[in-house]
Amino acid sequence: LITDTTTATDLYVQIQRFYAAQIHLLDDVRADDFAATFTEDGEFSYDASRPTARGRSAIAQAVIGYNERFRDDPVQRRHWLGMIDFRHQEDGTIHTTFYALVLTTRKEKTPLIGPSCVTRDVLILDQDGRLYTRSRIVEHDHE
Amino acid sequence: LITDTTTATDLYVQIQRFYAAQIHLLDDVRADDFAATFTEDGEFSYDASRPTARGRSAIAQAVIGYNERFRDDPVQRRHWLGMIDFRHQEDGTIHTTFYALVLTTRKEKTPLIGPSCVTRDVLILDQDGRLYTRSRIVEHDHE
Amino acid sequence: LITDTTTATDLYVQIQRFYAAQIHLLDDVRADDFAATFTEDGEFSYDASRPTARGRSAIAQAVIGYNERFRDDPVQRRHWLGMIDFRHQEDGTIHTTFYALVLTTRKEKTPLIGPSCVTRDVLILDQDGRLYTRSRIVEHDHE
């Protein structure tokens, strides 16, 4: 458990940097690199109507599959994550809750906004002190 | 006054975490818990056309009163705070200025955006090093 | 190079605070103060269809020139920066990549959203440890 203020500061900043790097990979549709930010047995539940993706290969495939719809309709998506809250758990995992907002830009200056989501992650630190997402559950505000 | 870099870092991160936790309470409409993030004599001026809420009970009541409009029109609101600037004052208080954007989602994937606001807080640290909002003034960009 | 975790934490937070302060100056249209957050020989490439502004005077002039369009059409613009990634380079510079979203509010509660951008900065620390933007390239998602 983190009791020292400085350590909590380091961890919070590390989480912010982890999410920034992870989301750049997602928005660049680097599916394998994005999947590699999850643990080997990571779980990604991004849509209540679809099965949870389990393992890096399934997670990468979910990203590729989702982006199929843009094959003949090029877009630039941007995921903004914010208002990150975290709790260090007794078992050493880190539970985060944060807002996520998707922006989709085509040829117009005004992006399409939405959905607005709340996301709950379980993160782990490996022996080298690197963060990975063990599980992610995305809840859409409109559902 | 904070002169040490590490201490300024700790404080800035503590402010970010404080706002994340505070805003989750607001968006979950946990009015009493949200009010408890203000000092006992806290002041909350959230709309130029309404009187300032003074004290935790009045702040909780303001949140409940505002949400009355959604009683038969369920929504999920999300407040995003960003671009947080802070100044430690000679008297020990912390003055913050930050942007706030409200997103309101009903059954559609596209949330309603706005208002866009700038917010000015006076924060204090109590003897245990916990942050509280002593006063908050929200200015709407469209007014 | 920054290898120490605490130092990386300090730097990331310093970058966040630098951007918050810089963007408040931009949105307050304090053109000279905004330009002063760039190095003397700073470069600001904010629109692929316009020449890069080189030097503080040209950067201030670019801000003033851009805002001419709002002379008889008062607006409040807000730039949100987020998902900041940074890399410390061998030469001592800091390369950042971040998302930027512009919100423009007139008399309506709903702001105009866009453009959505990705921005790449080269930052430097001066001898007193203060950050400056040496160069900035803004890429609009819709172009």
Short mmCIF file of C-alpha atoms in Angstrom, two decimals:
data_model
loop_
_atom_site.label_atom_id
_atom_site.label_comp_id
_atom_site.label_asym_id
_atom_site.label_seq_id
_atom_site.Cartn_x
_atom_site.Cartn_y
_atom_site.Cartn_z
CA LEU A 1 0.00 0.00 0.00
CA ILE A 2 1.16 3.48 -0.80
CA THR A 3 1.24 5.67 2.25
CA ASP A 4 4.03 8.02 1.31
CA THR A 5 2.83 11.18 -0.44
CA THR A 6 5.71 11.32 -2.88
CA THR A 7 5.12 7.74 -3.92
CA ALA A 8 1.43 8.42 -4.47
CA THR A 9 2.41 11.41 -6.60
CA ASP A 10 4.80 9.30 -8.67
CA LEU A 11 2.15 6.65 -9.19
CA TYR A 12 -0.56 9.10 -10.21
CA VAL A 13 1.72 10.73 -12.75
CA GLN A 14 2.82 7.33 -14.01
CA ILE A 15 -0.85 6.42 -14.52
CA GLN A 16 -1.44 9.64 -16.46
CA ARG A 17 1.56 8.99 -18.69
CA PHE A 18 0.54 5.37 -19.17
CA TYR A 19 -2.91 6.41 -20.36
CA ALA A 20 -1.54 9.11 -22.67
CA ALA A 21 0.79 6.62 -24.37
CA GLN A 22 -1.88 3.89 -24.48
CA ILE A 23 -4.48 6.15 -26.05
CA HIS A 24 -2.11 7.49 -28.70
CA LEU A 25 -1.61 3.86 -29.78
CA LEU A 26 -5.37 3.30 -29.91
CA ASP A 27 -6.04 6.44 -31.94
CA ASP A 28 -3.19 5.59 -34.33
CA VAL A 29 -4.87 2.15 -34.71
CA ARG A 30 -1.67 0.38 -33.69
CA ALA A 31 -3.70 -2.58 -32.54
CA ASP A 32 -0.87 -4.89 -31.46
CA ASP A 33 0.99 -2.15 -29.60
CA PHE A 34 -2.23 -1.11 -27.90
CA ALA A 35 -2.93 -4.72 -26.92
CA ALA A 36 0.59 -4.96 -25.48
CA THR A 37 -0.34 -2.35 -22.85
CA PHE A 38 -2.66 -5.00 -21.39
CA THR A 39 -1.39 -8.01 -19.45
CA GLU A 40 -1.10 -11.28 -21.36
CA ASP A 41 -4.43 -12.34 -19.86
CA GLY A 42 -5.93 -8.84 -20.06
CA GLU A 43 -9.66 -8.32 -20.46
CA PHE A 44 -11.27 -5.51 -22.43
CA SER A 45 -15.00 -4.98 -22.17
CA TYR A 46 -15.72 -1.98 -24.36
CA ASP A 47 -19.33 -2.46 -25.39
CA ALA A 48 -22.12 -4.11 -23.39
CA SER A 49 -23.48 -5.69 -26.60
CA ARG A 50 -20.23 -7.45 -27.49
CA PRO A 51 -18.32 -10.21 -25.74
CA THR A 52 -15.35 -9.22 -23.58
CA ALA A 53 -12.04 -9.52 -25.46
CA ARG A 54 -9.72 -11.81 -23.47
CA GLY A 55 -5.96 -11.85 -24.11
CA ARG A 56 -3.80 -9.60 -26.25
CA SER A 57 -4.64 -11.28 -29.52
CA ALA A 58 -8.38 -10.88 -28.95
CA ILE A 59 -7.90 -7.27 -27.83
CA ALA A 60 -5.91 -6.42 -30.96
CA GLN A 61 -8.57 -8.14 -33.05
CA ALA A 62 -11.31 -6.13 -31.36
CA VAL A 63 -9.54 -2.89 -32.27
CA ILE A 64 -9.05 -3.99 -35.87
CA GLY A 65 -12.63 -5.23 -36.10
CA TYR A 66 -14.04 -1.98 -34.75
CA ASN A 67 -12.04 0.06 -37.24
CA GLU A 68 -13.33 -1.98 -40.20
CA ARG A 69 -16.28 0.42 -40.42
CA PHE A 70 -13.90 3.23 -41.31
CA ARG A 71 -12.21 1.38 -44.17
CA ASP A 72 -14.01 3.43 -46.85
CA ASP A 73 -14.75 6.35 -44.57
CA PRO A 74 -11.48 7.67 -43.20
CA VAL A 75 -11.67 9.35 -39.81
CA GLN A 76 -9.32 10.48 -37.10
CA ARG A 77 -10.56 9.38 -33.73
CA ARG A 78 -9.33 10.91 -30.48
CA HIS A 79 -10.07 9.43 -27.08
CA TRP A 80 -9.82 11.92 -24.26
CA LEU A 81 -9.46 10.47 -20.78
CA GLY A 82 -9.87 12.64 -17.73
CA MET A 83 -10.84 13.03 -14.09
CA ILE A 84 -8.77 9.99 -13.17
CA ASP A 85 -9.35 8.61 -9.68
CA PHE A 86 -7.30 5.70 -8.35
CA ARG A 87 -7.18 3.41 -5.34
CA HIS A 88 -4.30 1.16 -4.45
CA GLN A 89 -5.72 -2.17 -3.30
CA GLU A 90 -4.48 -4.54 -0.60
CA ASP A 91 -3.60 -7.12 -3.27
CA GLY A 92 -1.23 -4.67 -4.99
CA THR A 93 -3.51 -3.89 -7.91
CA ILE A 94 -4.56 -0.34 -8.71
CA HIS A 95 -8.19 0.41 -9.43
CA THR A 96 -8.85 3.47 -11.57
CA THR A 97 -12.07 5.21 -12.58
CA PHE A 98 -12.00 7.87 -15.27
CA TYR A 99 -14.13 9.63 -17.85
CA ALA A 100 -13.59 8.95 -21.54
CA LEU A 101 -14.91 10.98 -24.45
CA VAL A 102 -14.55 10.00 -28.10
CA LEU A 103 -14.11 12.64 -30.82
CA THR A 104 -14.35 11.62 -34.46
CA THR A 105 -13.18 14.00 -37.18
CA ARG A 106 -13.84 13.60 -40.90
CA LYS A 107 -13.33 16.50 -43.34
CA GLU A 108 -15.19 19.05 -41.26
CA LYS A 109 -13.63 21.27 -38.63
CA THR A 110 -16.33 20.21 -36.15
CA PRO A 111 -15.72 16.73 -34.79
CA LEU A 112 -18.49 14.32 -33.93
CA ILE A 113 -18.68 14.13 -30.13
CA GLY A 114 -19.48 10.97 -28.20
CA PRO A 115 -20.03 8.63 -26.69
CA SER A 116 -19.26 9.88 -23.21
CA CYS A 117 -18.18 6.99 -21.01
CA VAL A 118 -16.96 6.05 -17.58
CA THR A 119 -14.18 3.48 -17.52
CA ARG A 120 -13.00 1.21 -14.72
CA ASP A 121 -9.55 -0.34 -14.99
CA VAL A 122 -7.59 -2.76 -12.88
CA LEU A 123 -3.90 -1.94 -13.39
CA ILE A 124 -0.87 -3.86 -12.23
CA LEU A 125 2.77 -2.92 -11.85
CA ASP A 126 5.20 -5.57 -13.10
CA GLN A 127 8.53 -6.34 -11.42
CA ASP A 128 10.20 -3.56 -13.41
CA GLY A 129 7.63 -1.07 -12.21
CA ARG A 130 5.77 -0.84 -15.54
CA LEU A 131 2.00 -0.48 -15.68
CA TYR A 132 -0.34 -2.77 -17.56
CA THR A 133 -4.12 -2.90 -17.80
CA ARG A 134 -5.36 -6.23 -16.45
CA SER A 135 -9.00 -5.44 -17.09
CA ARG A 136 -11.05 -2.59 -18.49
CA ILE A 137 -14.80 -2.07 -18.40
CA VAL A 138 -16.22 0.80 -20.45
CA GLU A 139 -19.75 1.97 -19.64
CA HIS A 140 -21.47 4.25 -22.16
CA ASP A 141 -23.48 7.05 -20.59
CA HIS A 142 -26.26 6.70 -23.15
CA GLU A 143 -26.99 3.05 -22.40
CA LEU B 1 5.07 29.09 0.70
CA ILE B 2 6.13 26.25 -1.49
CA THR B 3 9.59 26.76 -2.87
CA ASP B 4 10.70 23.18 -3.19
CA THR B 5 10.00 21.64 -6.59
CA THR B 6 9.02 18.24 -5.26
CA THR B 7 6.56 19.81 -2.88
CA ALA B 8 4.99 21.83 -5.69
CA THR B 9 4.70 18.62 -7.68
CA ASP B 10 3.01 16.83 -4.79
CA LEU B 11 0.58 19.69 -4.30
CA TYR B 12 -0.34 19.94 -7.98
CA VAL B 13 -1.04 16.22 -8.16
CA GLN B 14 -2.98 16.37 -4.91
CA ILE B 15 -5.13 19.14 -6.44
CA GLN B 16 -5.77 17.03 -9.55
CA ARG B 17 -6.78 14.04 -7.45
CA PHE B 18 -8.96 16.21 -5.22
CA TYR B 19 -10.84 17.57 -8.22
CA ALA B 20 -11.26 14.13 -9.79
CA ALA B 21 -12.79 12.74 -6.60
CA GLN B 22 -14.91 15.86 -6.00
CA ILE B 23 -16.34 15.83 -9.52
CA HIS B 24 -17.21 12.14 -9.43
CA LEU B 25 -19.32 12.90 -6.35
CA LEU B 26 -21.04 15.79 -8.14
CA ASP B 27 -21.81 13.73 -11.25
CA ASP B 28 -23.09 10.86 -9.11
CA VAL B 29 -25.35 13.46 -7.41
CA ARG B 30 -23.98 12.53 -3.99
CA ALA B 31 -24.88 15.98 -2.74
CA ASP B 32 -23.81 15.61 0.90
CA ASP B 33 -20.49 13.97 0.00
CA PHE B 34 -19.83 16.68 -2.58
CA ALA B 35 -20.64 19.38 -0.02
CA ALA B 36 -18.22 17.73 2.44
CA THR B 37 -15.35 18.54 0.04
CA PHE B 38 -15.97 22.21 0.92
CA THR B 39 -15.00 23.72 4.26
CA GLU B 40 -17.77 24.05 6.85
CA ASP B 41 -18.15 27.70 5.86
CA GLY B 42 -17.53 27.03 2.15
CA GLU B 43 -19.05 29.23 -0.52
CA PHE B 44 -20.25 28.02 -3.92
CA SER B 45 -21.21 30.57 -6.54
CA TYR B 46 -22.21 28.53 -9.57
CA ASP B 47 -24.59 30.81 -11.44
CA ALA B 48 -24.55 34.60 -11.58
CA SER B 49 -28.38 34.63 -11.47
CA ARG B 50 -28.61 32.69 -8.21
CA PRO B 51 -27.47 33.52 -4.69
CA THR B 52 -24.15 32.07 -3.50
CA ALA B 53 -24.62 28.87 -1.48
CA ARG B 54 -22.96 29.33 1.93
CA GLY B 55 -22.15 26.34 4.14
CA ARG B 56 -22.28 22.64 3.42
CA SER B 57 -26.01 22.29 3.93
CA ALA B 58 -26.75 25.07 1.43
CA ILE B 59 -24.24 23.63 -1.04
CA ALA B 60 -25.83 20.17 -0.84
CA GLN B 61 -29.24 21.78 -1.25
CA ALA B 62 -28.06 23.68 -4.32
CA VAL B 63 -26.95 20.42 -5.94
CA ILE B 64 -30.24 18.71 -5.11
CA GLY B 65 -32.23 21.71 -6.28
CA TYR B 66 -30.38 21.90 -9.58
CA ASN B 67 -30.96 18.22 -10.26
CA GLU B 68 -34.74 18.54 -9.69
CA ARG B 69 -35.06 19.40 -13.39
CA PHE B 70 -33.86 15.92 -14.29
CA ARG B 71 -36.39 14.09 -12.09
CA ASP B 72 -38.54 13.02 -15.05
CA ASP B 73 -35.75 13.39 -17.61
CA PRO B 74 -32.89 11.14 -16.56
CA VAL B 75 -29.44 12.27 -17.68
CA GLN B 76 -25.83 11.49 -16.92
CA ARG B 77 -23.86 14.66 -16.47
CA ARG B 78 -20.08 14.75 -16.63
CA HIS B 79 -18.04 17.74 -15.56
CA TRP B 80 -14.61 17.87 -17.13
CA LEU B 81 -12.07 20.12 -15.40
CA GLY B 82 -8.82 20.98 -17.09
CA MET B 83 -5.96 23.39 -17.61
CA ILE B 84 -5.57 23.82 -13.85
CA ASP B 85 -3.35 26.71 -12.78
CA PHE B 86 -2.57 27.30 -9.10
CA ARG B 87 -0.86 29.87 -6.91
CA HIS B 88 0.11 29.34 -3.32
CA GLN B 89 -0.71 32.51 -1.39
CA GLU B 90 1.14 34.15 1.51
CA ASP B 91 -1.79 33.33 3.82
CA GLY B 92 -1.43 29.60 3.12
CA THR B 93 -4.45 29.33 0.83
CA ILE B 94 -4.18 27.98 -2.70
CA HIS B 95 -5.85 29.86 -5.53
CA THR B 96 -6.73 27.76 -8.58
CA THR B 97 -8.10 28.73 -11.98
CA PHE B 98 -9.34 26.02 -14.32
CA TYR B 99 -11.64 25.36 -17.23
CA ALA B 100 -14.83 23.37 -16.75
CA LEU B 101 -17.01 21.83 -19.43
CA VAL B 102 -20.33 20.13 -18.78
CA LEU B 103 -21.48 17.17 -20.90
CA THR B 104 -25.04 15.91 -20.57
CA THR B 105 -26.01 12.54 -22.04
CA ARG B 106 -29.54 11.25 -22.48
CA LYS B 107 -30.33 8.25 -24.70
CA GLU B 108 -28.29 9.48 -27.66
CA LYS B 109 -24.64 8.71 -28.23
CA THR B 110 -23.92 12.42 -28.76
CA PRO B 111 -23.88 14.33 -25.50
CA LEU B 112 -25.09 17.89 -25.13
CA ILE B 113 -22.02 20.09 -24.73
CA GLY B 114 -21.87 23.14 -22.50
CA PRO B 115 -21.70 25.42 -20.81
CA SER B 116 -17.98 26.12 -21.03
CA CYS B 117 -16.83 27.83 -17.85
CA VAL B 118 -13.82 29.19 -16.05
CA THR B 119 -13.73 28.45 -12.33
CA ARG B 120 -11.79 30.14 -9.55
CA ASP B 121 -11.34 28.28 -6.27
CA VAL B 122 -9.75 29.10 -2.97
CA LEU B 123 -8.50 25.84 -1.47
CA ILE B 124 -7.13 25.19 1.98
CA LEU B 125 -5.10 22.34 3.43
CA ASP B 126 -6.26 21.22 6.86
CA GLN B 127 -3.90 20.09 9.63
CA ASP B 128 -3.91 16.56 8.22
CA GLY B 129 -2.91 17.83 4.80
CA ARG B 130 -6.32 17.30 3.19
CA LEU B 131 -7.68 19.75 0.65
CA TYR B 132 -11.02 21.52 0.89
CA THR B 133 -12.68 24.14 -1.28
CA ARG B 134 -13.26 27.27 0.77
CA SER B 135 -14.85 29.17 -2.11
CA ARG B 136 -15.71 28.57 -5.72
CA ILE B 137 -16.82 31.06 -8.36
CA VAL B 138 -17.99 29.62 -11.70
CA GLU B 139 -18.15 32.01 -14.65
CA HIS B 140 -20.06 30.86 -17.75
CA ASP B 141 -18.40 31.81 -21.01
CA HIS B 142 -21.74 32.62 -22.64
CA GLU B 143 -22.78 35.24 -20.07
CA LEU C 1 18.57 12.25 -19.54
CA ILE C 2 16.02 11.72 -16.83
CA THR C 3 16.30 8.28 -15.33
CA ASP C 4 15.08 8.99 -11.82
CA THR C 5 11.38 8.44 -11.35
CA THR C 6 10.87 11.41 -9.08
CA THR C 7 12.58 13.69 -11.57
CA ALA C 8 10.39 12.40 -14.39
CA THR C 9 7.37 13.05 -12.19
CA ASP C 10 8.50 16.59 -11.48
CA LEU C 11 9.10 17.25 -15.15
CA TYR C 12 5.74 15.88 -16.28
CA VAL C 13 3.92 18.01 -13.73
CA GLN C 14 6.00 21.02 -14.70
CA ILE C 15 4.98 20.46 -18.33
CA GLN C 16 1.31 20.28 -17.34
CA ARG C 17 1.57 23.49 -15.36
CA PHE C 18 3.48 25.20 -18.16
CA TYR C 19 0.75 24.33 -20.67
CA ALA C 20 -2.04 25.41 -18.31
CA ALA C 21 -0.42 28.83 -17.81
CA GLN C 22 0.48 29.19 -21.50
CA ILE C 23 -3.03 28.39 -22.67
CA HIS C 24 -4.69 30.78 -20.23
CA LEU C 25 -2.57 33.54 -21.80
CA LEU C 26 -3.64 32.47 -25.30
CA ASP C 27 -7.34 32.36 -24.43
CA ASP C 28 -7.10 35.74 -22.69
CA VAL C 29 -5.50 37.02 -25.93
CA ARG C 30 -2.44 38.26 -24.04
CA ALA C 31 -0.39 37.94 -27.22
CA ASP C 32 2.94 39.26 -25.91
CA ASP C 33 2.79 37.19 -22.73
CA PHE C 34 1.87 34.11 -24.75
CA ALA C 35 4.77 34.76 -27.14
CA ALA C 36 7.10 35.08 -24.13
CA THR C 37 6.45 31.41 -23.30
CA PHE C 38 8.36 30.59 -26.51
CA THR C 39 12.13 30.94 -26.79
CA GLU C 40 13.43 34.12 -28.45
CA ASP C 41 13.84 32.16 -31.69
CA GLY C 42 10.68 30.10 -31.15
CA GLU C 43 8.68 28.76 -34.07
CA PHE C 44 4.91 28.39 -34.17
CA SER C 45 3.30 26.52 -37.03
CA TYR C 46 -0.41 26.61 -36.29
CA ASP C 47 -2.01 26.25 -39.69
CA ALA C 48 -0.69 24.38 -42.72
CA SER C 49 -1.99 27.15 -45.00
CA ARG C 50 -0.05 29.94 -43.27
CA PRO C 51 3.68 30.56 -42.91
CA THR C 52 5.35 29.51 -39.68
CA ALA C 53 5.68 32.40 -37.22
CA ARG C 54 9.34 32.77 -36.24
CA GLY C 55 10.38 34.72 -33.16
CA ARG C 56 8.31 36.19 -30.34
CA SER C 57 7.24 39.27 -32.26
CA ALA C 58 5.91 37.20 -35.16
CA ILE C 59 4.19 34.80 -32.76
CA ALA C 60 2.46 37.66 -30.93
CA GLN C 61 1.45 39.12 -34.28
CA ALA C 62 0.01 35.79 -35.40
CA VAL C 63 -2.19 35.67 -32.29
CA ILE C 64 -3.36 39.24 -32.80
CA GLY C 65 -3.95 38.63 -36.50
CA TYR C 66 -5.98 35.51 -35.86
CA ASN C 67 -8.17 37.30 -33.35
CA GLU C 68 -8.97 40.13 -35.79
CA ARG C 69 -11.88 38.04 -37.05
CA PHE C 70 -13.53 38.33 -33.65
CA ARG C 71 -13.30 42.13 -33.47
CA ASP C 72 -17.02 42.64 -34.18
CA ASP C 73 -18.01 39.15 -33.07
CA PRO C 74 -16.92 38.71 -29.47
CA VAL C 75 -16.15 35.13 -28.44
CA GLN C 76 -14.48 33.32 -25.58
CA ARG C 77 -12.15 30.68 -26.90
CA ARG C 78 -10.86 27.85 -24.75
CA HIS C 79 -8.06 25.55 -25.81
CA TRP C 80 -8.06 22.22 -24.03
CA LEU C 81 -4.80 20.28 -24.12
CA GLY C 82 -4.69 16.66 -23.05
CA MET C 83 -3.16 13.21 -23.33
CA ILE C 84 0.33 14.71 -23.05
CA ASP C 85 3.17 12.34 -23.92
CA PHE C 86 6.80 13.42 -23.57
CA ARG C 87 10.27 12.14 -24.38
CA HIS C 88 13.46 13.59 -23.02
CA GLN C 89 16.00 13.69 -25.85
CA GLU C 90 19.75 13.13 -25.77
CA ASP C 91 20.30 16.81 -26.64
CA GLY C 92 18.44 17.93 -23.52
CA THR C 93 15.28 19.01 -25.33
CA ILE C 94 11.88 17.60 -24.44
CA HIS C 95 9.57 16.43 -27.20
CA THR C 96 5.87 16.44 -26.37
CA THR C 97 2.85 15.20 -28.29
CA PHE C 98 -0.61 16.13 -27.10
CA TYR C 99 -4.20 16.55 -28.24
CA ALA C 100 -5.72 20.01 -28.50
CA LEU C 101 -9.38 20.89 -28.84
CA VAL C 102 -10.72 24.38 -29.40
CA LEU C 103 -14.06 25.48 -27.93
CA THR C 104 -15.58 28.78 -29.01
CA THR C 105 -18.45 30.27 -27.04
CA ARG C 106 -20.65 33.16 -28.15
CA LYS C 107 -23.97 33.97 -26.46
CA GLU C 108 -25.26 30.41 -26.50
CA LYS C 109 -24.69 27.87 -23.77
CA THR C 110 -23.45 25.35 -26.36
CA PRO C 111 -19.93 26.12 -27.54
CA LEU C 112 -18.72 25.51 -31.08
CA ILE C 113 -16.41 22.50 -30.95
CA GLY C 114 -13.29 22.13 -33.07
CA PRO C 115 -10.94 21.82 -34.62
CA SER C 116 -9.48 18.74 -32.97
CA CYS C 117 -5.70 18.76 -33.35
CA VAL C 118 -2.54 16.94 -32.47
CA THR C 119 0.36 19.16 -31.46
CA ARG C 120 4.09 18.44 -31.36
CA ASP C 121 6.30 20.70 -29.29
CA VAL C 122 10.01 20.90 -28.67
CA LEU C 123 10.49 22.33 -25.19
CA ILE C 124 13.68 23.45 -23.50
CA LEU C 125 14.57 24.09 -19.88
CA ASP C 126 16.63 27.25 -19.35
CA GLN C 127 19.40 27.54 -16.77
CA ASP C 128 16.88 28.44 -14.09
CA GLY C 129 14.83 25.34 -14.85
CA ARG C 130 12.00 27.19 -16.61
CA LEU C 131 10.27 25.69 -19.62
CA TYR C 132 9.91 27.38 -23.00
CA THR C 133 8.46 26.20 -26.30
CA ARG C 134 11.16 26.22 -28.94
CA SER C 135 8.87 24.95 -31.69
CA ARG C 136 5.26 23.95 -32.09
CA ILE C 137 3.55 22.21 -34.98
CA VAL C 138 -0.24 21.97 -34.87
CA GLU C 139 -1.91 19.42 -37.16
CA HIS C 140 -5.66 19.71 -37.68
CA ASP C 141 -7.47 16.38 -37.76
CA HIS C 142 -9.77 17.52 -40.58
CA GLU C 143 -6.97 18.38 -43.02
#
